[in-house]
């Protein structure tokens, strides 16, 4: 595994959880995002994810850098799966360890929000009667361009 | 330069990448204009430009040595 990676096979969260553990850490928060069957009353058959792989891994690594700066002492690992995913499959895992739990919770939530803003991964929903690429669920992208923080 | 298309944009153009040779370097803004002329289907689409795997601003410059990607609104997670 890599600390920040796009994968094509099923995700085992335990691998990432273990990777973020060392003797300094007193807490690990592991988030897994799953394929949901029902969205706004529409039944999803399955999802297809696509990524611009090298850039996606680079941007996930950037999120890791942002977290290291905001929550010193945390360790982060992120994997996102691409290809066809069935209902309840894990699409993304984020493991954050920290000496104390609060930072791990906060950093983990920050990571998923940033993934939805700056990581070039796209989700296509396939329904019984059609399919559609989903756009950003968040307002796009003011924060995606790195600028000097003033 | 190599230009990469993803997701919805790849489907409307029916290509995932193409090789383009510019007669001169262009700003990102001018390059978008150029792309819209080459591919009118892109005119109403929302996308950002990434150059060599980094998001760039409209005043950045693109050259024939670059790898360009059109990034539609992302929806990972």
PDB file of C-alpha atoms in Angstrom:
ATOM      1  CA  UNK A   1       0.000   0.000   0.000  1.00  0.00           C
ATOM      2  CA  UNK A   2       0.890   3.658  -0.300  1.00  0.00           C
ATOM      3  CA  UNK A   3      -0.040   6.352   2.203  1.00  0.00           C
ATOM      4  CA  UNK A   4      -2.187   8.090  -0.409  1.00  0.00           C
ATOM      5  CA  UNK A   5      -3.463   5.896  -3.175  1.00  0.00           C
ATOM      6  CA  UNK A   6      -6.056   5.199  -5.807  1.00  0.00           C
ATOM      7  CA  UNK A   7      -6.867   1.489  -5.918  1.00  0.00           C
ATOM      8  CA  UNK A   8      -8.903  -0.749  -8.202  1.00  0.00           C
ATOM      9  CA  UNK A   9      -9.621  -3.561  -5.799  1.00  0.00           C
ATOM     10  CA  UNK A  10     -11.693  -3.723  -2.643  1.00  0.00           C
ATOM     11  CA  UNK A  11     -10.407  -1.706   0.306  1.00  0.00           C
ATOM     12  CA  UNK A  12      -9.479  -3.277   3.623  1.00  0.00           C
ATOM     13  CA  UNK A  13      -9.649  -0.416   6.169  1.00  0.00           C
ATOM     14  CA  UNK A  14      -7.555  -2.354   8.671  1.00  0.00           C
ATOM     15  CA  UNK A  15      -4.471  -1.984   6.457  1.00  0.00           C
ATOM     16  CA  UNK A  16      -4.724   1.801   6.635  1.00  0.00           C
ATOM     17  CA  UNK A  17      -5.631   1.823  10.315  1.00  0.00           C
ATOM     18  CA  UNK A  18      -2.539  -0.192  11.179  1.00  0.00           C
ATOM     19  CA  UNK A  19      -0.346   1.953   8.968  1.00  0.00           C
ATOM     20  CA  UNK A  20      -1.245   5.080  10.960  1.00  0.00           C
ATOM     21  CA  UNK A  21      -0.530   3.502  14.353  1.00  0.00           C
ATOM     22  CA  UNK A  22       2.629   3.972  16.332  1.00  0.00           C
ATOM     23  CA  UNK A  23       3.496   4.118  20.007  1.00  0.00           C
ATOM     24  CA  UNK A  24       2.919   7.885  20.245  1.00  0.00           C
ATOM     25  CA  UNK A  25      -0.685   7.674  19.110  1.00  0.00           C
ATOM     26  CA  UNK A  26      -3.555   7.255  21.551  1.00  0.00           C
ATOM     27  CA  UNK A  27      -6.444   7.435  19.078  1.00  0.00           C
ATOM     28  CA  UNK A  28      -7.281   6.428  15.527  1.00  0.00           C
ATOM     29  CA  UNK A  29     -10.390   7.545  13.665  1.00  0.00           C
ATOM     30  CA  UNK A  30     -11.172   5.485  10.561  1.00  0.00           C
ATOM     31  CA  UNK A  31     -13.792   6.757   8.140  1.00  0.00           C
ATOM     32  CA  UNK A  32     -15.150   4.589   5.350  1.00  0.00           C
ATOM     33  CA  UNK A  33     -17.466   5.991   2.704  1.00  0.00           C
ATOM     34  CA  UNK A  34     -19.792   3.428   1.114  1.00  0.00           C
ATOM     35  CA  UNK A  35     -21.943   3.107  -1.988  1.00  0.00           C
ATOM     36  CA  UNK A  36     -25.506   3.979  -1.009  1.00  0.00           C
ATOM     37  CA  UNK A  37     -28.482   2.361  -2.659  1.00  0.00           C
ATOM     38  CA  UNK A  38     -30.923   5.250  -2.340  1.00  0.00           C
ATOM     39  CA  UNK A  39     -30.156   8.884  -3.111  1.00  0.00           C
ATOM     40  CA  UNK A  40     -33.017  11.388  -3.071  1.00  0.00           C
ATOM     41  CA  UNK A  41     -35.538   8.640  -3.717  1.00  0.00           C
ATOM     42  CA  UNK A  42     -33.663   7.212  -6.698  1.00  0.00           C
ATOM     43  CA  UNK A  43     -32.365   3.665  -6.563  1.00  0.00           C
ATOM     44  CA  UNK A  44     -28.725   3.269  -7.565  1.00  0.00           C
ATOM     45  CA  UNK A  45     -27.791   0.013  -9.307  1.00  0.00           C
ATOM     46  CA  UNK A  46     -24.050   0.566  -8.899  1.00  0.00           C
ATOM     47  CA  UNK A  47     -21.462   3.341  -9.141  1.00  0.00           C
ATOM     48  CA  UNK A  48     -18.522   3.847 -11.442  1.00  0.00           C
ATOM     49  CA  UNK A  49     -15.637   5.977 -10.223  1.00  0.00           C
ATOM     50  CA  UNK A  50     -12.935   7.453 -12.406  1.00  0.00           C
ATOM     51  CA  UNK A  51      -9.822   9.385 -11.390  1.00  0.00           C
ATOM     52  CA  UNK A  52      -6.947  11.297 -12.876  1.00  0.00           C
ATOM     53  CA  UNK A  53      -4.752   8.959 -10.905  1.00  0.00           C
ATOM     54  CA  UNK A  54      -1.383  10.728 -10.562  1.00  0.00           C
ATOM     55  CA  UNK A  55      -3.003  14.069  -9.783  1.00  0.00           C
ATOM     56  CA  UNK A  56      -5.530  12.485  -7.419  1.00  0.00           C
ATOM     57  CA  UNK A  57      -2.735  10.866  -5.415  1.00  0.00           C
ATOM     58  CA  UNK A  58      -0.819  14.133  -5.402  1.00  0.00           C
ATOM     59  CA  UNK A  59      -3.861  16.046  -4.141  1.00  0.00           C
ATOM     60  CA  UNK A  60      -4.537  13.470  -1.426  1.00  0.00           C
ATOM     61  CA  UNK A  61      -0.939  13.926  -0.362  1.00  0.00           C
ATOM     62  CA  UNK A  62      -1.514  17.686  -0.298  1.00  0.00           C
ATOM     63  CA  UNK A  63      -4.464  17.103   2.041  1.00  0.00           C
ATOM     64  CA  UNK A  64      -2.079  15.108   4.227  1.00  0.00           C
ATOM     65  CA  UNK A  65       0.292  18.092   4.300  1.00  0.00           C
ATOM     66  CA  UNK A  66      -2.552  20.450   5.205  1.00  0.00           C
ATOM     67  CA  UNK A  67      -3.565  18.160   8.060  1.00  0.00           C
ATOM     68  CA  UNK A  68       0.010  17.852   9.335  1.00  0.00           C
ATOM     69  CA  UNK A  69       0.167  21.615   9.521  1.00  0.00           C
ATOM     70  CA  UNK A  70      -3.228  22.089  11.211  1.00  0.00           C
ATOM     71  CA  UNK A  71      -3.042  19.120  13.574  1.00  0.00           C
ATOM     72  CA  UNK A  72       0.625  18.452  14.318  1.00  0.00           C
ATOM     73  CA  UNK A  73       1.336  14.917  15.460  1.00  0.00           C
ATOM     74  CA  UNK A  74      -1.425  13.325  13.392  1.00  0.00           C
ATOM     75  CA  UNK A  75      -0.673  10.619  10.812  1.00  0.00           C
ATOM     76  CA  UNK A  76      -2.999  10.207   7.827  1.00  0.00           C
ATOM     77  CA  UNK A  77      -3.541   7.527   5.195  1.00  0.00           C
ATOM     78  CA  UNK A  78      -6.168   7.771   2.459  1.00  0.00           C
ATOM     79  CA  UNK A  79      -7.280   5.345  -0.259  1.00  0.00           C
ATOM     80  CA  UNK A  80     -10.012   5.814  -2.841  1.00  0.00           C
ATOM     81  CA  UNK A  81     -11.253   3.024  -5.052  1.00  0.00           C
ATOM     82  CA  UNK A  82     -12.096   3.444  -8.746  1.00  0.00           C
ATOM     83  CA  UNK A  83     -13.929   1.257 -11.230  1.00  0.00           C
ATOM     84  CA  UNK A  84     -17.334  -0.326 -10.731  1.00  0.00           C
ATOM     85  CA  UNK A  85     -18.511  -0.462  -7.117  1.00  0.00           C
ATOM     86  CA  UNK A  86     -21.581  -2.286  -5.868  1.00  0.00           C
ATOM     87  CA  UNK A  87     -23.971  -1.230  -3.102  1.00  0.00           C
ATOM     88  CA  UNK A  88     -22.227  -1.056   0.291  1.00  0.00           C
ATOM     89  CA  UNK A  89     -18.720  -1.340  -1.162  1.00  0.00           C
ATOM     90  CA  UNK A  90     -16.146   0.980   0.374  1.00  0.00           C
ATOM     91  CA  UNK A  91     -15.303   3.846  -1.972  1.00  0.00           C
ATOM     92  CA  UNK A  92     -12.929   5.689   0.336  1.00  0.00           C
ATOM     93  CA  UNK A  93     -11.057   5.074   3.572  1.00  0.00           C
ATOM     94  CA  UNK A  94      -9.431   7.754   5.688  1.00  0.00           C
ATOM     95  CA  UNK A  95      -7.426   6.760   8.750  1.00  0.00           C
ATOM     96  CA  UNK A  96      -6.095   9.441  11.072  1.00  0.00           C
ATOM     97  CA  UNK A  97      -4.148   8.700  14.210  1.00  0.00           C
ATOM     98  CA  UNK A  98      -3.227  11.205  16.861  1.00  0.00           C
ATOM     99  CA  UNK A  99      -1.902  11.313  20.414  1.00  0.00           C
ATOM    100  CA  UNK A 100      -5.376  12.514  21.480  1.00  0.00           C
ATOM    101  CA  UNK A 101      -8.763  11.747  19.976  1.00  0.00           C
ATOM    102  CA  UNK A 102     -10.039  15.248  19.264  1.00  0.00           C
ATOM    103  CA  UNK A 103      -7.437  16.003  16.606  1.00  0.00           C
ATOM    104  CA  UNK A 104      -8.063  12.640  14.937  1.00  0.00           C
ATOM    105  CA  UNK A 105     -11.816  13.297  14.680  1.00  0.00           C
ATOM    106  CA  UNK A 106     -11.365  16.827  13.368  1.00  0.00           C
ATOM    107  CA  UNK A 107      -8.634  15.976  10.889  1.00  0.00           C
ATOM    108  CA  UNK A 108     -10.597  13.029   9.544  1.00  0.00           C
ATOM    109  CA  UNK A 109     -13.639  15.163   8.798  1.00  0.00           C
ATOM    110  CA  UNK A 110     -11.435  17.809   7.226  1.00  0.00           C
ATOM    111  CA  UNK A 111      -9.927  15.173   4.933  1.00  0.00           C
ATOM    112  CA  UNK A 112     -13.249  14.025   3.439  1.00  0.00           C
ATOM    113  CA  UNK A 113     -14.396  17.608   2.907  1.00  0.00           C
ATOM    114  CA  UNK A 114     -11.168  18.397   1.051  1.00  0.00           C
ATOM    115  CA  UNK A 115     -11.420  15.228  -1.022  1.00  0.00           C
ATOM    116  CA  UNK A 116     -14.792  16.480  -2.233  1.00  0.00           C
ATOM    117  CA  UNK A 117     -13.245  19.817  -3.172  1.00  0.00           C
ATOM    118  CA  UNK A 118      -9.864  19.230  -4.783  1.00  0.00           C
ATOM    119  CA  UNK A 119      -9.218  15.587  -5.653  1.00  0.00           C
ATOM    120  CA  UNK A 120      -9.898  14.745  -9.323  1.00  0.00           C
ATOM    121  CA  UNK A 121     -12.189  11.766  -8.831  1.00  0.00           C
ATOM    122  CA  UNK A 122     -15.601  11.487 -10.476  1.00  0.00           C
ATOM    123  CA  UNK A 123     -18.600   9.370  -9.643  1.00  0.00           C
ATOM    124  CA  UNK A 124     -21.132   8.101 -12.140  1.00  0.00           C
ATOM    125  CA  UNK A 125     -24.447   6.842 -10.809  1.00  0.00           C
ATOM    126  CA  UNK A 126     -26.022   4.037 -12.784  1.00  0.00           C
ATOM    127  CA  UNK A 127     -29.769   3.567 -12.295  1.00  0.00           C
ATOM    128  CA  UNK A 128     -32.209   1.116 -13.774  1.00  0.00           C
ATOM    129  CA  UNK A 129     -33.225   3.653 -16.416  1.00  0.00           C
ATOM    130  CA  UNK A 130     -30.079   5.663 -17.047  1.00  0.00           C
ATOM    131  CA  UNK A 131     -26.797   6.977 -15.780  1.00  0.00           C
ATOM    132  CA  UNK A 132     -25.212  10.299 -14.936  1.00  0.00           C
ATOM    133  CA  UNK A 133     -21.874  11.714 -13.909  1.00  0.00           C
ATOM    134  CA  UNK A 134     -22.278  13.547 -10.639  1.00  0.00           C
ATOM    135  CA  UNK A 135     -20.911  17.046 -10.315  1.00  0.00           C
ATOM    136  CA  UNK A 136     -19.428  18.453  -7.216  1.00  0.00           C
ATOM    137  CA  UNK A 137     -21.623  18.230  -4.152  1.00  0.00           C
ATOM    138  CA  UNK A 138     -19.764  21.226  -2.860  1.00  0.00           C
ATOM    139  CA  UNK A 139     -19.256  24.632  -4.328  1.00  0.00           C
ATOM    140  CA  UNK A 140     -16.345  24.143  -6.533  1.00  0.00           C
ATOM    141  CA  UNK A 141     -13.128  24.945  -6.205  1.00  0.00           C
ATOM    142  CA  UNK A 142     -12.105  28.259  -4.767  1.00  0.00           C
ATOM    143  CA  UNK A 143      -9.666  26.451  -2.553  1.00  0.00           C
ATOM    144  CA  UNK A 144      -8.174  24.168  -5.142  1.00  0.00           C
ATOM    145  CA  UNK A 145      -5.477  26.523  -6.320  1.00  0.00           C
ATOM    146  CA  UNK A 146      -2.603  26.722  -3.924  1.00  0.00           C
ATOM    147  CA  UNK A 147      -1.901  30.239  -2.869  1.00  0.00           C
ATOM    148  CA  UNK A 148       0.215  31.765  -0.179  1.00  0.00           C
ATOM    149  CA  UNK A 149      -1.821  31.929   2.961  1.00  0.00           C
ATOM    150  CA  UNK A 150      -2.033  35.478   4.079  1.00  0.00           C
TER     151      UNK A 150
ATOM    152  CA  UNK B   1       0.914  19.055 -25.696  1.00  0.00           C
ATOM    153  CA  UNK B   2      -1.179  16.238 -24.375  1.00  0.00           C
ATOM    154  CA  UNK B   3      -4.746  17.129 -23.351  1.00  0.00           C
ATOM    155  CA  UNK B   4      -6.682  14.753 -21.107  1.00  0.00           C
ATOM    156  CA  UNK B   5     -10.465  14.551 -20.739  1.00  0.00           C
ATOM    157  CA  UNK B   6     -12.353  12.903 -17.913  1.00  0.00           C
ATOM    158  CA  UNK B   7     -15.812  11.798 -16.860  1.00  0.00           C
ATOM    159  CA  UNK B   8     -18.625  13.707 -18.545  1.00  0.00           C
ATOM    160  CA  UNK B   9     -16.239  15.662 -20.812  1.00  0.00           C
ATOM    161  CA  UNK B  10     -14.653  12.460 -22.082  1.00  0.00           C
ATOM    162  CA  UNK B  11     -18.108  11.183 -22.980  1.00  0.00           C
ATOM    163  CA  UNK B  12     -19.387  14.266 -24.793  1.00  0.00           C
ATOM    164  CA  UNK B  13     -16.177  14.501 -26.862  1.00  0.00           C
ATOM    165  CA  UNK B  14     -15.807  10.756 -27.201  1.00  0.00           C
ATOM    166  CA  UNK B  15     -12.038  11.011 -26.685  1.00  0.00           C
ATOM    167  CA  UNK B  16     -10.009  10.627 -23.522  1.00  0.00           C
ATOM    168  CA  UNK B  17      -6.897  12.359 -24.769  1.00  0.00           C
ATOM    169  CA  UNK B  18      -5.496  14.165 -27.754  1.00  0.00           C
ATOM    170  CA  UNK B  19      -2.249  15.671 -28.915  1.00  0.00           C
ATOM    171  CA  UNK B  20      -2.381  19.383 -29.720  1.00  0.00           C
ATOM    172  CA  UNK B  21       0.424  21.577 -31.039  1.00  0.00           C
ATOM    173  CA  UNK B  22       0.015  25.277 -30.367  1.00  0.00           C
ATOM    174  CA  UNK B  23       1.613  27.835 -32.615  1.00  0.00           C
ATOM    175  CA  UNK B  24       2.549  29.843 -29.530  1.00  0.00           C
ATOM    176  CA  UNK B  25       2.266  29.702 -25.765  1.00  0.00           C
ATOM    177  CA  UNK B  26      -1.149  30.750 -24.459  1.00  0.00           C
ATOM    178  CA  UNK B  27      -2.636  31.856 -21.192  1.00  0.00           C
ATOM    179  CA  UNK B  28      -5.073  29.381 -19.672  1.00  0.00           C
ATOM    180  CA  UNK B  29      -7.891  31.763 -20.539  1.00  0.00           C
ATOM    181  CA  UNK B  30      -6.855  31.886 -24.207  1.00  0.00           C
ATOM    182  CA  UNK B  31      -6.311  28.157 -24.245  1.00  0.00           C
ATOM    183  CA  UNK B  32      -9.883  27.593 -23.043  1.00  0.00           C
ATOM    184  CA  UNK B  33     -11.063  29.843 -25.858  1.00  0.00           C
ATOM    185  CA  UNK B  34      -8.992  27.806 -28.307  1.00  0.00           C
ATOM    186  CA  UNK B  35     -10.452  24.554 -26.970  1.00  0.00           C
ATOM    187  CA  UNK B  36     -13.980  25.898 -27.269  1.00  0.00           C
ATOM    188  CA  UNK B  37     -13.312  26.664 -30.930  1.00  0.00           C
ATOM    189  CA  UNK B  38     -11.888  23.174 -31.494  1.00  0.00           C
ATOM    190  CA  UNK B  39     -14.663  21.512 -29.508  1.00  0.00           C
ATOM    191  CA  UNK B  40     -17.854  23.626 -29.441  1.00  0.00           C
ATOM    192  CA  UNK B  41     -19.392  20.939 -27.175  1.00  0.00           C
ATOM    193  CA  UNK B  42     -17.213  22.327 -24.371  1.00  0.00           C
ATOM    194  CA  UNK B  43     -18.642  25.841 -24.526  1.00  0.00           C
ATOM    195  CA  UNK B  44     -21.288  25.423 -21.837  1.00  0.00           C
ATOM    196  CA  UNK B  45     -19.347  23.017 -19.679  1.00  0.00           C
ATOM    197  CA  UNK B  46     -17.844  23.809 -16.298  1.00  0.00           C
ATOM    198  CA  UNK B  47     -14.271  22.679 -15.859  1.00  0.00           C
ATOM    199  CA  UNK B  48     -10.961  23.716 -14.440  1.00  0.00           C
ATOM    200  CA  UNK B  49      -7.632  23.385 -16.152  1.00  0.00           C
ATOM    201  CA  UNK B  50      -4.815  21.447 -14.549  1.00  0.00           C
ATOM    202  CA  UNK B  51      -1.309  21.788 -15.948  1.00  0.00           C
ATOM    203  CA  UNK B  52       1.140  19.011 -15.112  1.00  0.00           C
ATOM    204  CA  UNK B  53      -1.180  17.784 -12.345  1.00  0.00           C
ATOM    205  CA  UNK B  54      -1.724  21.141 -10.641  1.00  0.00           C
ATOM    206  CA  UNK B  55      -4.717  23.451 -10.806  1.00  0.00           C
ATOM    207  CA  UNK B  56      -3.762  26.758 -12.391  1.00  0.00           C
ATOM    208  CA  UNK B  57      -5.219  30.218 -12.668  1.00  0.00           C
ATOM    209  CA  UNK B  58      -6.466  31.866 -15.842  1.00  0.00           C
ATOM    210  CA  UNK B  59      -3.344  33.995 -16.247  1.00  0.00           C
ATOM    211  CA  UNK B  60      -0.948  31.005 -16.124  1.00  0.00           C
ATOM    212  CA  UNK B  61       0.742  30.051 -19.369  1.00  0.00           C
ATOM    213  CA  UNK B  62       0.483  26.707 -21.159  1.00  0.00           C
ATOM    214  CA  UNK B  63       3.113  25.434 -23.582  1.00  0.00           C
ATOM    215  CA  UNK B  64       3.519  22.486 -25.950  1.00  0.00           C
ATOM    216  CA  UNK B  65       5.601  20.690 -23.312  1.00  0.00           C
ATOM    217  CA  UNK B  66       2.712  20.557 -20.836  1.00  0.00           C
ATOM    218  CA  UNK B  67       0.214  17.869 -19.952  1.00  0.00           C
ATOM    219  CA  UNK B  68      -3.154  19.567 -19.676  1.00  0.00           C
ATOM    220  CA  UNK B  69      -6.210  18.058 -18.041  1.00  0.00           C
ATOM    221  CA  UNK B  70      -9.769  19.328 -18.114  1.00  0.00           C
ATOM    222  CA  UNK B  71     -11.194  18.745 -14.656  1.00  0.00           C
ATOM    223  CA  UNK B  72     -14.992  18.780 -14.398  1.00  0.00           C
ATOM    224  CA  UNK B  73     -16.472  19.374 -10.930  1.00  0.00           C
ATOM    225  CA  UNK B  74     -15.166  16.568  -8.767  1.00  0.00           C
ATOM    226  CA  UNK B  75     -17.399  14.093  -6.956  1.00  0.00           C
ATOM    227  CA  UNK B  76     -15.186  11.688  -5.069  1.00  0.00           C
ATOM    228  CA  UNK B  77     -15.859  10.288  -1.626  1.00  0.00           C
TER     229      UNK B  77
END
